[in-house]
PDB file of C-alpha atoms in Angstrom:
ATOM      1  CA  UNK A 211      40.164  -6.402 -15.465  1.00 46.00           C
ATOM      2  CA  UNK A 212      40.698  -9.707 -17.258  1.00 55.00           C
ATOM      3  CA  UNK A 213      44.258 -10.658 -18.137  1.00 64.00           C
ATOM      4  CA  UNK A 214      43.022 -12.374 -21.280  1.00 64.00           C
ATOM      5  CA  UNK A 215      42.583 -10.107 -24.316  1.00 68.00           C
ATOM      6  CA  UNK A 216      39.015  -9.517 -25.506  1.00 75.00           C
ATOM      7  CA  UNK A 217      37.702 -11.381 -28.514  1.00 81.00           C
ATOM      8  CA  UNK A 218      37.909  -9.101 -31.541  1.00 83.00           C
ATOM      9  CA  UNK A 219      34.591  -8.107 -33.118  1.00 90.00           C
ATOM     10  CA  UNK A 220      34.312  -6.974 -36.726  1.00 94.00           C
ATOM     11  CA  UNK A 221      31.847  -4.083 -36.849  1.00 95.00           C
ATOM     12  CA  UNK A 222      32.677  -2.595 -40.272  1.00 96.00           C
ATOM     13  CA  UNK A 223      34.563  -3.219 -43.468  1.00 96.00           C
ATOM     14  CA  UNK A 224      38.193  -4.374 -43.142  1.00 96.00           C
ATOM     15  CA  UNK A 225      40.980  -2.337 -44.730  1.00 96.00           C
ATOM     16  CA  UNK A 226      44.527  -1.054 -44.274  1.00 96.00           C
ATOM     17  CA  UNK A 227      44.781   2.724 -44.578  1.00 95.00           C
ATOM     18  CA  UNK A 228      48.366   3.246 -43.356  1.00 96.00           C
ATOM     19  CA  UNK A 229      51.522   1.271 -42.517  1.00 96.00           C
ATOM     20  CA  UNK A 230      51.239  -0.948 -39.449  1.00 96.00           C
ATOM     21  CA  UNK A 231      54.431  -1.161 -37.359  1.00 95.00           C
ATOM     22  CA  UNK A 232      56.640  -0.458 -40.373  1.00 96.00           C
ATOM     23  CA  UNK A 233      58.426   2.076 -38.177  1.00 96.00           C
ATOM     24  CA  UNK A 234      59.065  -0.687 -35.622  1.00 96.00           C
ATOM     25  CA  UNK A 235      60.679  -2.784 -38.326  1.00 96.00           C
ATOM     26  CA  UNK A 236      62.791   0.162 -39.484  1.00 95.00           C
ATOM     27  CA  UNK A 237      64.059   0.586 -35.911  1.00 96.00           C
ATOM     28  CA  UNK A 238      64.957  -3.110 -35.673  1.00 96.00           C
ATOM     29  CA  UNK A 239      66.672  -2.996 -39.073  1.00 96.00           C
ATOM     30  CA  UNK A 240      68.768  -0.052 -37.917  1.00 95.00           C
ATOM     31  CA  UNK A 241      69.902  -2.016 -34.849  1.00 95.00           C
ATOM     32  CA  UNK A 242      70.933  -5.024 -36.923  1.00 94.00           C
ATOM     33  CA  UNK A 243      72.620  -3.111 -39.745  1.00 92.00           C
ATOM     34  CA  UNK A 244      76.151  -4.361 -40.308  1.00 93.00           C
ATOM     35  CA  UNK A 245      75.803  -7.297 -37.891  1.00 94.00           C
ATOM     36  CA  UNK A 246      75.096  -9.992 -40.462  1.00 92.00           C
ATOM     37  CA  UNK A 247      71.768 -10.684 -38.738  1.00 92.00           C
ATOM     38  CA  UNK A 248      68.489 -10.718 -40.657  1.00 94.00           C
ATOM     39  CA  UNK A 249      65.761  -8.689 -38.934  1.00 96.00           C
ATOM     40  CA  UNK A 250      62.455 -10.571 -38.794  1.00 96.00           C
ATOM     41  CA  UNK A 251      58.991  -9.046 -38.544  1.00 96.00           C
ATOM     42  CA  UNK A 252      56.255 -11.084 -36.893  1.00 95.00           C
ATOM     43  CA  UNK A 253      52.564 -10.314 -37.448  1.00 96.00           C
ATOM     44  CA  UNK A 254      49.303 -12.113 -36.653  1.00 94.00           C
ATOM     45  CA  UNK A 255      48.046 -14.393 -39.399  1.00 96.00           C
ATOM     46  CA  UNK A 256      44.881 -13.320 -41.266  1.00 95.00           C
ATOM     47  CA  UNK A 257      43.044 -16.244 -39.686  1.00 93.00           C
ATOM     48  CA  UNK A 258      43.504 -14.673 -36.250  1.00 89.00           C
ATOM     49  CA  UNK A 259      40.759 -12.203 -37.169  1.00 90.00           C
ATOM     50  CA  UNK A 260      38.308 -15.078 -37.219  1.00 91.00           C
ATOM     51  CA  UNK A 261      39.033 -18.145 -35.085  1.00 86.00           C
ATOM     52  CA  UNK A 262      38.127 -17.022 -31.570  1.00 86.00           C
ATOM     53  CA  UNK A 263      34.857 -15.290 -32.369  1.00 90.00           C
ATOM     54  CA  UNK A 264      34.076 -16.843 -35.741  1.00 91.00           C
ATOM     55  CA  UNK A 265      31.009 -15.954 -37.756  1.00 91.00           C
ATOM     56  CA  UNK A 266      29.277 -14.853 -34.546  1.00 91.00           C
ATOM     57  CA  UNK A 267      31.777 -11.987 -34.064  1.00 92.00           C
ATOM     58  CA  UNK A 268      31.540 -10.615 -37.620  1.00 94.00           C
ATOM     59  CA  UNK A 269      28.830  -8.061 -38.385  1.00 95.00           C
ATOM     60  CA  UNK A 270      26.196  -9.482 -40.715  1.00 96.00           C
ATOM     61  CA  UNK A 271      25.380  -5.919 -41.788  1.00 97.00           C
ATOM     62  CA  UNK A 272      28.956  -5.289 -42.910  1.00 96.00           C
ATOM     63  CA  UNK A 273      29.431  -8.818 -44.206  1.00 97.00           C
ATOM     64  CA  UNK A 274      26.272 -10.738 -45.035  1.00 96.00           C
ATOM     65  CA  UNK A 275      28.570 -12.915 -47.134  1.00 94.00           C
ATOM     66  CA  UNK A 276      31.728 -14.216 -45.447  1.00 94.00           C
ATOM     67  CA  UNK A 277      33.497 -14.511 -48.812  1.00 96.00           C
ATOM     68  CA  UNK A 278      33.496 -10.712 -48.975  1.00 97.00           C
ATOM     69  CA  UNK A 279      34.988 -10.577 -45.473  1.00 97.00           C
ATOM     70  CA  UNK A 280      37.854 -12.841 -46.463  1.00 97.00           C
ATOM     71  CA  UNK A 281      38.426 -10.904 -49.691  1.00 98.00           C
ATOM     72  CA  UNK A 282      38.767  -7.686 -47.684  1.00 98.00           C
ATOM     73  CA  UNK A 283      41.072  -9.339 -45.116  1.00 97.00           C
ATOM     74  CA  UNK A 284      43.388 -10.639 -47.837  1.00 98.00           C
ATOM     75  CA  UNK A 285      43.444  -7.272 -49.593  1.00 98.00           C
ATOM     76  CA  UNK A 286      44.228  -5.434 -46.342  1.00 98.00           C
ATOM     77  CA  UNK A 287      47.062  -7.834 -45.580  1.00 98.00           C
ATOM     78  CA  UNK A 288      48.526  -7.411 -49.062  1.00 98.00           C
ATOM     79  CA  UNK A 289      48.698  -3.659 -48.462  1.00 97.00           C
ATOM     80  CA  UNK A 290      50.187  -4.068 -44.979  1.00 97.00           C
ATOM     81  CA  UNK A 291      52.797  -6.541 -46.231  1.00 98.00           C
ATOM     82  CA  UNK A 292      53.696  -4.189 -49.072  1.00 97.00           C
ATOM     83  CA  UNK A 293      54.294  -1.441 -46.503  1.00 97.00           C
ATOM     84  CA  UNK A 294      56.646  -3.739 -44.573  1.00 97.00           C
ATOM     85  CA  UNK A 295      58.426  -4.727 -47.780  1.00 97.00           C
ATOM     86  CA  UNK A 296      58.912  -1.058 -48.636  1.00 96.00           C
ATOM     87  CA  UNK A 297      60.507  -0.602 -45.208  1.00 96.00           C
ATOM     88  CA  UNK A 298      63.020  -3.319 -46.125  1.00 96.00           C
ATOM     89  CA  UNK A 299      61.472  -6.385 -44.510  1.00 97.00           C
ATOM     90  CA  UNK A 300      62.645  -9.580 -46.204  1.00 97.00           C
ATOM     91  CA  UNK A 301      61.809 -12.089 -43.473  1.00 98.00           C
ATOM     92  CA  UNK A 302      58.173 -12.153 -42.381  1.00 98.00           C
ATOM     93  CA  UNK A 303      56.636 -14.585 -39.888  1.00 97.00           C
ATOM     94  CA  UNK A 304      52.895 -15.149 -39.544  1.00 97.00           C
ATOM     95  CA  UNK A 305      51.867 -16.172 -36.041  1.00 94.00           C
ATOM     96  CA  UNK A 306      48.993 -18.593 -36.530  1.00 93.00           C
ATOM     97  CA  UNK A 307      47.627 -20.634 -33.641  1.00 87.00           C
ATOM     98  CA  UNK A 308      44.582 -21.625 -35.651  1.00 91.00           C
ATOM     99  CA  UNK A 309      45.967 -24.717 -37.374  1.00 93.00           C
ATOM    100  CA  UNK A 310      47.163 -26.277 -34.114  1.00 90.00           C
ATOM    101  CA  UNK A 311      44.027 -25.224 -32.222  1.00 87.00           C
ATOM    102  CA  UNK A 312      41.801 -26.866 -34.820  1.00 92.00           C
ATOM    103  CA  UNK A 313      43.367 -30.230 -34.001  1.00 88.00           C
ATOM    104  CA  UNK A 314      41.489 -30.183 -30.679  1.00 90.00           C
ATOM    105  CA  UNK A 315      37.876 -31.500 -30.514  1.00 90.00           C
ATOM    106  CA  UNK A 316      37.015 -28.842 -27.898  1.00 91.00           C
ATOM    107  CA  UNK A 317      38.082 -26.033 -30.220  1.00 89.00           C
ATOM    108  CA  UNK A 318      36.251 -27.691 -33.090  1.00 91.00           C
ATOM    109  CA  UNK A 319      33.057 -27.627 -31.009  1.00 92.00           C
ATOM    110  CA  UNK A 320      33.623 -23.960 -30.158  1.00 88.00           C
ATOM    111  CA  UNK A 321      33.744 -23.275 -33.897  1.00 89.00           C
ATOM    112  CA  UNK A 322      30.431 -25.061 -34.410  1.00 92.00           C
ATOM    113  CA  UNK A 323      28.924 -23.033 -31.559  1.00 91.00           C
ATOM    114  CA  UNK A 324      30.116 -19.857 -33.345  1.00 87.00           C
ATOM    115  CA  UNK A 325      28.404 -20.904 -36.550  1.00 89.00           C
ATOM    116  CA  UNK A 326      31.420 -22.300 -38.444  1.00 92.00           C
ATOM    117  CA  UNK A 327      32.417 -25.677 -39.859  1.00 94.00           C
ATOM    118  CA  UNK A 328      35.767 -26.634 -38.248  1.00 93.00           C
ATOM    119  CA  UNK A 329      36.475 -29.155 -40.986  1.00 94.00           C
ATOM    120  CA  UNK A 330      36.356 -26.420 -43.639  1.00 95.00           C
ATOM    121  CA  UNK A 331      38.301 -23.767 -41.737  1.00 96.00           C
ATOM    122  CA  UNK A 332      41.889 -25.023 -42.264  1.00 95.00           C
ATOM    123  CA  UNK A 333      41.510 -24.909 -46.033  1.00 97.00           C
ATOM    124  CA  UNK A 334      39.776 -21.530 -45.893  1.00 97.00           C
ATOM    125  CA  UNK A 335      42.499 -20.092 -43.690  1.00 97.00           C
ATOM    126  CA  UNK A 336      45.183 -21.419 -46.028  1.00 97.00           C
ATOM    127  CA  UNK A 337      43.453 -19.847 -49.040  1.00 98.00           C
ATOM    128  CA  UNK A 338      43.314 -16.450 -47.323  1.00 98.00           C
ATOM    129  CA  UNK A 339      46.972 -16.650 -46.276  1.00 98.00           C
ATOM    130  CA  UNK A 340      47.922 -17.399 -49.879  1.00 98.00           C
ATOM    131  CA  UNK A 341      45.823 -14.504 -51.180  1.00 98.00           C
ATOM    132  CA  UNK A 342      47.419 -12.184 -48.604  1.00 98.00           C
ATOM    133  CA  UNK A 343      50.929 -13.210 -49.664  1.00 98.00           C
ATOM    134  CA  UNK A 344      50.317 -12.925 -53.407  1.00 96.00           C
ATOM    135  CA  UNK A 345      52.537 -10.256 -54.918  1.00 92.00           C
ATOM    136  CA  UNK A 346      55.082 -10.116 -52.110  1.00 96.00           C
ATOM    137  CA  UNK A 347      58.697  -9.540 -53.189  1.00 96.00           C
ATOM    138  CA  UNK A 348      60.373 -12.609 -54.646  1.00 96.00           C
ATOM    139  CA  UNK A 349      63.184 -12.298 -52.105  1.00 97.00           C
ATOM    140  CA  UNK A 350      60.886 -12.099 -49.061  1.00 98.00           C
ATOM    141  CA  UNK A 351      61.081 -15.264 -46.964  1.00 98.00           C
ATOM    142  CA  UNK A 352      57.831 -16.078 -45.149  1.00 98.00           C
ATOM    143  CA  UNK A 353      57.254 -18.622 -42.404  1.00 98.00           C
ATOM    144  CA  UNK A 354      54.302 -19.635 -40.236  1.00 97.00           C
ATOM    145  CA  UNK A 355      54.528 -20.333 -36.519  1.00 95.00           C
ATOM    146  CA  UNK A 356      51.782 -22.332 -34.876  1.00 92.00           C
ATOM    147  CA  UNK A 357      51.299 -23.498 -31.287  1.00 85.00           C
ATOM    148  CA  UNK A 358      48.651 -24.612 -28.804  1.00 75.00           C
ATOM    149  CA  UNK A 359      48.745 -21.645 -26.447  1.00 62.00           C
ATOM    150  CA  UNK A 360      51.521 -20.126 -24.361  1.00 60.00           C
ATOM    151  CA  UNK A 361      49.906 -17.586 -21.984  1.00 60.00           C
ATOM    152  CA  UNK A 362      51.802 -17.647 -18.663  1.00 58.00           C
ATOM    153  CA  UNK A 363      53.166 -21.136 -19.495  1.00 54.00           C
ATOM    154  CA  UNK A 364      49.633 -22.473 -19.938  1.00 64.00           C
ATOM    155  CA  UNK A 365      48.144 -24.199 -22.966  1.00 50.00           C
ATOM    156  CA  UNK A 366      44.720 -24.252 -24.576  1.00 60.00           C
ATOM    157  CA  UNK A 367      44.583 -27.008 -27.170  1.00 67.00           C
ATOM    158  CA  UNK A 368      45.932 -30.497 -27.754  1.00 74.00           C
ATOM    159  CA  UNK A 369      46.009 -33.026 -30.537  1.00 75.00           C
ATOM    160  CA  UNK A 370      48.279 -34.101 -33.392  1.00 83.00           C
ATOM    161  CA  UNK A 371      48.501 -32.218 -36.688  1.00 89.00           C
ATOM    162  CA  UNK A 372      46.747 -34.837 -38.860  1.00 92.00           C
ATOM    163  CA  UNK A 373      43.413 -32.958 -39.241  1.00 91.00           C
ATOM    164  CA  UNK A 374      45.072 -29.779 -40.553  1.00 93.00           C
ATOM    165  CA  UNK A 375      48.460 -30.649 -41.988  1.00 95.00           C
ATOM    166  CA  UNK A 376      47.446 -30.877 -45.650  1.00 97.00           C
ATOM    167  CA  UNK A 377      45.822 -27.439 -45.546  1.00 97.00           C
ATOM    168  CA  UNK A 378      48.653 -25.929 -43.504  1.00 97.00           C
ATOM    169  CA  UNK A 379      51.295 -27.275 -45.886  1.00 98.00           C
ATOM    170  CA  UNK A 380      49.358 -25.832 -48.829  1.00 98.00           C
ATOM    171  CA  UNK A 381      50.214 -22.305 -47.683  1.00 98.00           C
ATOM    172  CA  UNK A 382      52.661 -20.511 -49.954  1.00 97.00           C
ATOM    173  CA  UNK A 383      55.400 -20.049 -47.369  1.00 98.00           C
ATOM    174  CA  UNK A 384      58.998 -21.219 -47.073  1.00 98.00           C
ATOM    175  CA  UNK A 385      58.687 -23.048 -43.781  1.00 98.00           C
ATOM    176  CA  UNK A 386      56.714 -23.774 -40.652  1.00 98.00           C
ATOM    177  CA  UNK A 387      57.635 -23.538 -36.967  1.00 96.00           C
ATOM    178  CA  UNK A 388      55.762 -26.451 -35.401  1.00 95.00           C
ATOM    179  CA  UNK A 389      55.314 -27.244 -31.725  1.00 93.00           C
ATOM    180  CA  UNK A 390      56.599 -30.688 -30.726  1.00 91.00           C
ATOM    181  CA  UNK A 391      57.754 -30.185 -27.132  1.00 77.00           C
ATOM    182  CA  UNK A 392      55.392 -32.712 -25.536  1.00 74.00           C
ATOM    183  CA  UNK A 393      52.736 -35.348 -26.182  1.00 77.00           C
ATOM    184  CA  UNK A 394      50.011 -32.716 -26.742  1.00 76.00           C
ATOM    185  CA  UNK A 395      51.429 -32.138 -30.230  1.00 72.00           C
ATOM    186  CA  UNK A 396      51.292 -35.798 -31.258  1.00 84.00           C
ATOM    187  CA  UNK A 397      53.971 -37.564 -33.259  1.00 92.00           C
ATOM    188  CA  UNK A 398      56.065 -36.625 -36.265  1.00 96.00           C
ATOM    189  CA  UNK A 399      54.056 -38.729 -38.751  1.00 96.00           C
ATOM    190  CA  UNK A 400      52.086 -35.758 -40.196  1.00 96.00           C
ATOM    191  CA  UNK A 401      55.407 -34.327 -41.456  1.00 97.00           C
ATOM    192  CA  UNK A 402      55.303 -36.895 -44.251  1.00 97.00           C
ATOM    193  CA  UNK A 403      53.073 -34.376 -46.072  1.00 96.00           C
ATOM    194  CA  UNK A 404      55.837 -31.731 -46.079  1.00 97.00           C
ATOM    195  CA  UNK A 405      56.373 -30.418 -49.628  1.00 97.00           C
ATOM    196  CA  UNK A 406      59.789 -30.851 -51.207  1.00 95.00           C
ATOM    197  CA  UNK A 407      62.035 -27.836 -50.778  1.00 95.00           C
ATOM    198  CA  UNK A 408      60.185 -26.547 -47.709  1.00 97.00           C
ATOM    199  CA  UNK A 409      61.425 -26.659 -44.122  1.00 97.00           C
ATOM    200  CA  UNK A 410      60.022 -27.373 -40.685  1.00 97.00           C
ATOM    201  CA  UNK A 411      61.591 -26.004 -37.521  1.00 97.00           C
ATOM    202  CA  UNK A 412      60.935 -28.603 -34.831  1.00 97.00           C
ATOM    203  CA  UNK A 413      59.809 -26.801 -31.679  1.00 94.00           C
ATOM    204  CA  UNK A 414      61.392 -29.329 -29.321  1.00 95.00           C
ATOM    205  CA  UNK A 415      62.728 -26.896 -26.700  1.00 91.00           C
ATOM    206  CA  UNK A 416      59.849 -25.858 -24.463  1.00 87.00           C
ATOM    207  CA  UNK A 417      59.370 -22.223 -23.488  1.00 85.00           C
ATOM    208  CA  UNK A 418      56.954 -23.078 -20.697  1.00 71.00           C
ATOM    209  CA  UNK A 419      59.377 -24.258 -17.984  1.00 75.00           C
ATOM    210  CA  UNK A 420      63.013 -23.622 -17.165  1.00 74.00           C
ATOM    211  CA  UNK A 421      64.200 -27.233 -17.118  1.00 83.00           C
ATOM    212  CA  UNK A 422      66.855 -27.564 -19.821  1.00 91.00           C
ATOM    213  CA  UNK A 423      66.478 -30.298 -22.412  1.00 92.00           C
ATOM    214  CA  UNK A 424      69.498 -32.591 -22.720  1.00 96.00           C
ATOM    215  CA  UNK A 425      71.567 -32.735 -25.888  1.00 97.00           C
ATOM    216  CA  UNK A 426      70.948 -36.487 -26.158  1.00 97.00           C
ATOM    217  CA  UNK A 427      67.171 -36.085 -25.908  1.00 96.00           C
ATOM    218  CA  UNK A 428      67.059 -33.399 -28.585  1.00 97.00           C
ATOM    219  CA  UNK A 429      69.353 -35.305 -30.943  1.00 98.00           C
ATOM    220  CA  UNK A 430      67.261 -38.460 -30.506  1.00 97.00           C
ATOM    221  CA  UNK A 431      64.025 -36.636 -31.287  1.00 96.00           C
ATOM    222  CA  UNK A 432      65.529 -34.967 -34.374  1.00 97.00           C
ATOM    223  CA  UNK A 433      66.640 -38.414 -35.531  1.00 98.00           C
ATOM    224  CA  UNK A 434      63.068 -39.666 -35.045  1.00 97.00           C
ATOM    225  CA  UNK A 435      61.714 -36.818 -37.181  1.00 97.00           C
ATOM    226  CA  UNK A 436      64.387 -37.500 -39.815  1.00 98.00           C
ATOM    227  CA  UNK A 437      62.868 -40.946 -40.338  1.00 98.00           C
ATOM    228  CA  UNK A 438      59.802 -39.121 -41.724  1.00 97.00           C
ATOM    229  CA  UNK A 439      61.388 -36.080 -43.401  1.00 96.00           C
ATOM    230  CA  UNK A 440      64.920 -35.698 -44.830  1.00 97.00           C
ATOM    231  CA  UNK A 441      67.229 -34.116 -42.269  1.00 98.00           C
ATOM    232  CA  UNK A 442      68.064 -31.218 -44.607  1.00 97.00           C
ATOM    233  CA  UNK A 443      64.400 -30.141 -44.465  1.00 98.00           C
ATOM    234  CA  UNK A 444      64.448 -29.938 -40.663  1.00 98.00           C
ATOM    235  CA  UNK A 445      65.616 -27.259 -38.233  1.00 97.00           C
ATOM    236  CA  UNK A 446      65.492 -26.833 -34.454  1.00 97.00           C
ATOM    237  CA  UNK A 447      63.824 -24.039 -32.495  1.00 95.00           C
ATOM    238  CA  UNK A 448      62.099 -23.245 -29.212  1.00 93.00           C
ATOM    239  CA  UNK A 449      58.455 -24.347 -29.165  1.00 88.00           C
ATOM    240  CA  UNK A 450      57.095 -20.775 -28.925  1.00 82.00           C
ATOM    241  CA  UNK A 451      58.149 -17.368 -27.676  1.00 75.00           C
ATOM    242  CA  UNK A 452      59.463 -17.137 -24.147  1.00 75.00           C
ATOM    243  CA  UNK A 453      56.656 -14.740 -23.313  1.00 78.00           C
ATOM    244  CA  UNK A 454      53.453 -14.321 -25.283  1.00 70.00           C
ATOM    245  CA  UNK A 455      52.458 -11.343 -23.113  1.00 70.00           C
ATOM    246  CA  UNK A 456      54.042  -9.003 -20.598  1.00 71.00           C
ATOM    247  CA  UNK A 457      53.172 -11.483 -17.822  1.00 74.00           C
ATOM    248  CA  UNK A 458      56.021 -13.748 -18.866  1.00 67.00           C
ATOM    249  CA  UNK A 459      56.326 -17.504 -18.523  1.00 63.00           C
ATOM    250  CA  UNK A 460      57.484 -19.741 -15.674  1.00 63.00           C
ATOM    251  CA  UNK A 461      61.188 -19.441 -16.431  1.00 76.00           C
ATOM    252  CA  UNK A 462      63.941 -16.899 -15.904  1.00 87.00           C
ATOM    253  CA  UNK A 463      66.019 -14.885 -18.341  1.00 89.00           C
ATOM    254  CA  UNK A 464      68.931 -17.168 -17.498  1.00 92.00           C
ATOM    255  CA  UNK A 465      66.794 -20.181 -18.396  1.00 88.00           C
ATOM    256  CA  UNK A 466      65.933 -18.564 -21.711  1.00 91.00           C
ATOM    257  CA  UNK A 467      69.566 -17.929 -22.638  1.00 93.00           C
ATOM    258  CA  UNK A 468      70.514 -21.493 -21.679  1.00 94.00           C
ATOM    259  CA  UNK A 469      67.786 -22.847 -23.931  1.00 93.00           C
ATOM    260  CA  UNK A 470      68.848 -20.674 -26.869  1.00 95.00           C
ATOM    261  CA  UNK A 471      72.461 -21.758 -26.353  1.00 97.00           C
ATOM    262  CA  UNK A 472      71.290 -25.394 -26.326  1.00 97.00           C
ATOM    263  CA  UNK A 473      69.455 -24.870 -29.642  1.00 97.00           C
ATOM    264  CA  UNK A 474      72.686 -23.556 -31.208  1.00 97.00           C
ATOM    265  CA  UNK A 475      74.776 -26.340 -29.640  1.00 98.00           C
ATOM    266  CA  UNK A 476      72.510 -29.135 -30.900  1.00 98.00           C
ATOM    267  CA  UNK A 477      72.062 -27.542 -34.321  1.00 98.00           C
ATOM    268  CA  UNK A 478      75.833 -27.408 -34.829  1.00 97.00           C
ATOM    269  CA  UNK A 479      76.140 -31.033 -33.729  1.00 97.00           C
ATOM    270  CA  UNK A 480      73.347 -32.277 -36.028  1.00 98.00           C
ATOM    271  CA  UNK A 481      73.733 -30.078 -39.096  1.00 97.00           C
ATOM    272  CA  UNK A 482      77.302 -28.837 -38.786  1.00 91.00           C
TER     273      UNK A 482
END
């Protein structure tokens, strides 16, 4: 049995007939009640239904026209997000590898092989995300997290954000978690497109290995980013989750806690 998940195939019309993991959010909210912590719900981005298999994995009988597919996806997400909002969710994160993956020429070629135009996909994905988020509560904060792969400390894609950043920053969210832990992510220059009032969490602390980043290194890199974007629009975070799957990554629980403590330590030093 393959450790990698199968590529999703769309065999019928897309819809949302009942709440998805709203009970999981309610459980988390109960645990955080009275702590001053904000419970966050993380769900796959709408674009995750498409990137890996593309047009080739979507039934032409169900969807002879891909516009109808995207309309149904956006409508289903609106319903699912409304269910989460009704459960009390006010911080929603969309996990979206697609923007970062589409920076890589190899992934772009995979899209062409699947019958898609990789140059058009970032804008299309952004449009669907915006349609999915339309009508959410005014007090619901939404962010997007993007990375280049994290399975068992591995990676899939590489390349700077230039090819996708305009489309990604056109999404109607409050901020973006962006991977910047090594040279595969390119430089900070694409951040010059960041809209006023929005934030970027710099993913400078890698979740792939246990080696702890130094305070000086992290402060220096934040200062480099602040030459492109005002410091008050920047935050600090790990580059991804510490484990994308049950297999885990090549670091220990102790390593993870040290890295989270380092994020807090550097954030207090830089932002107060």
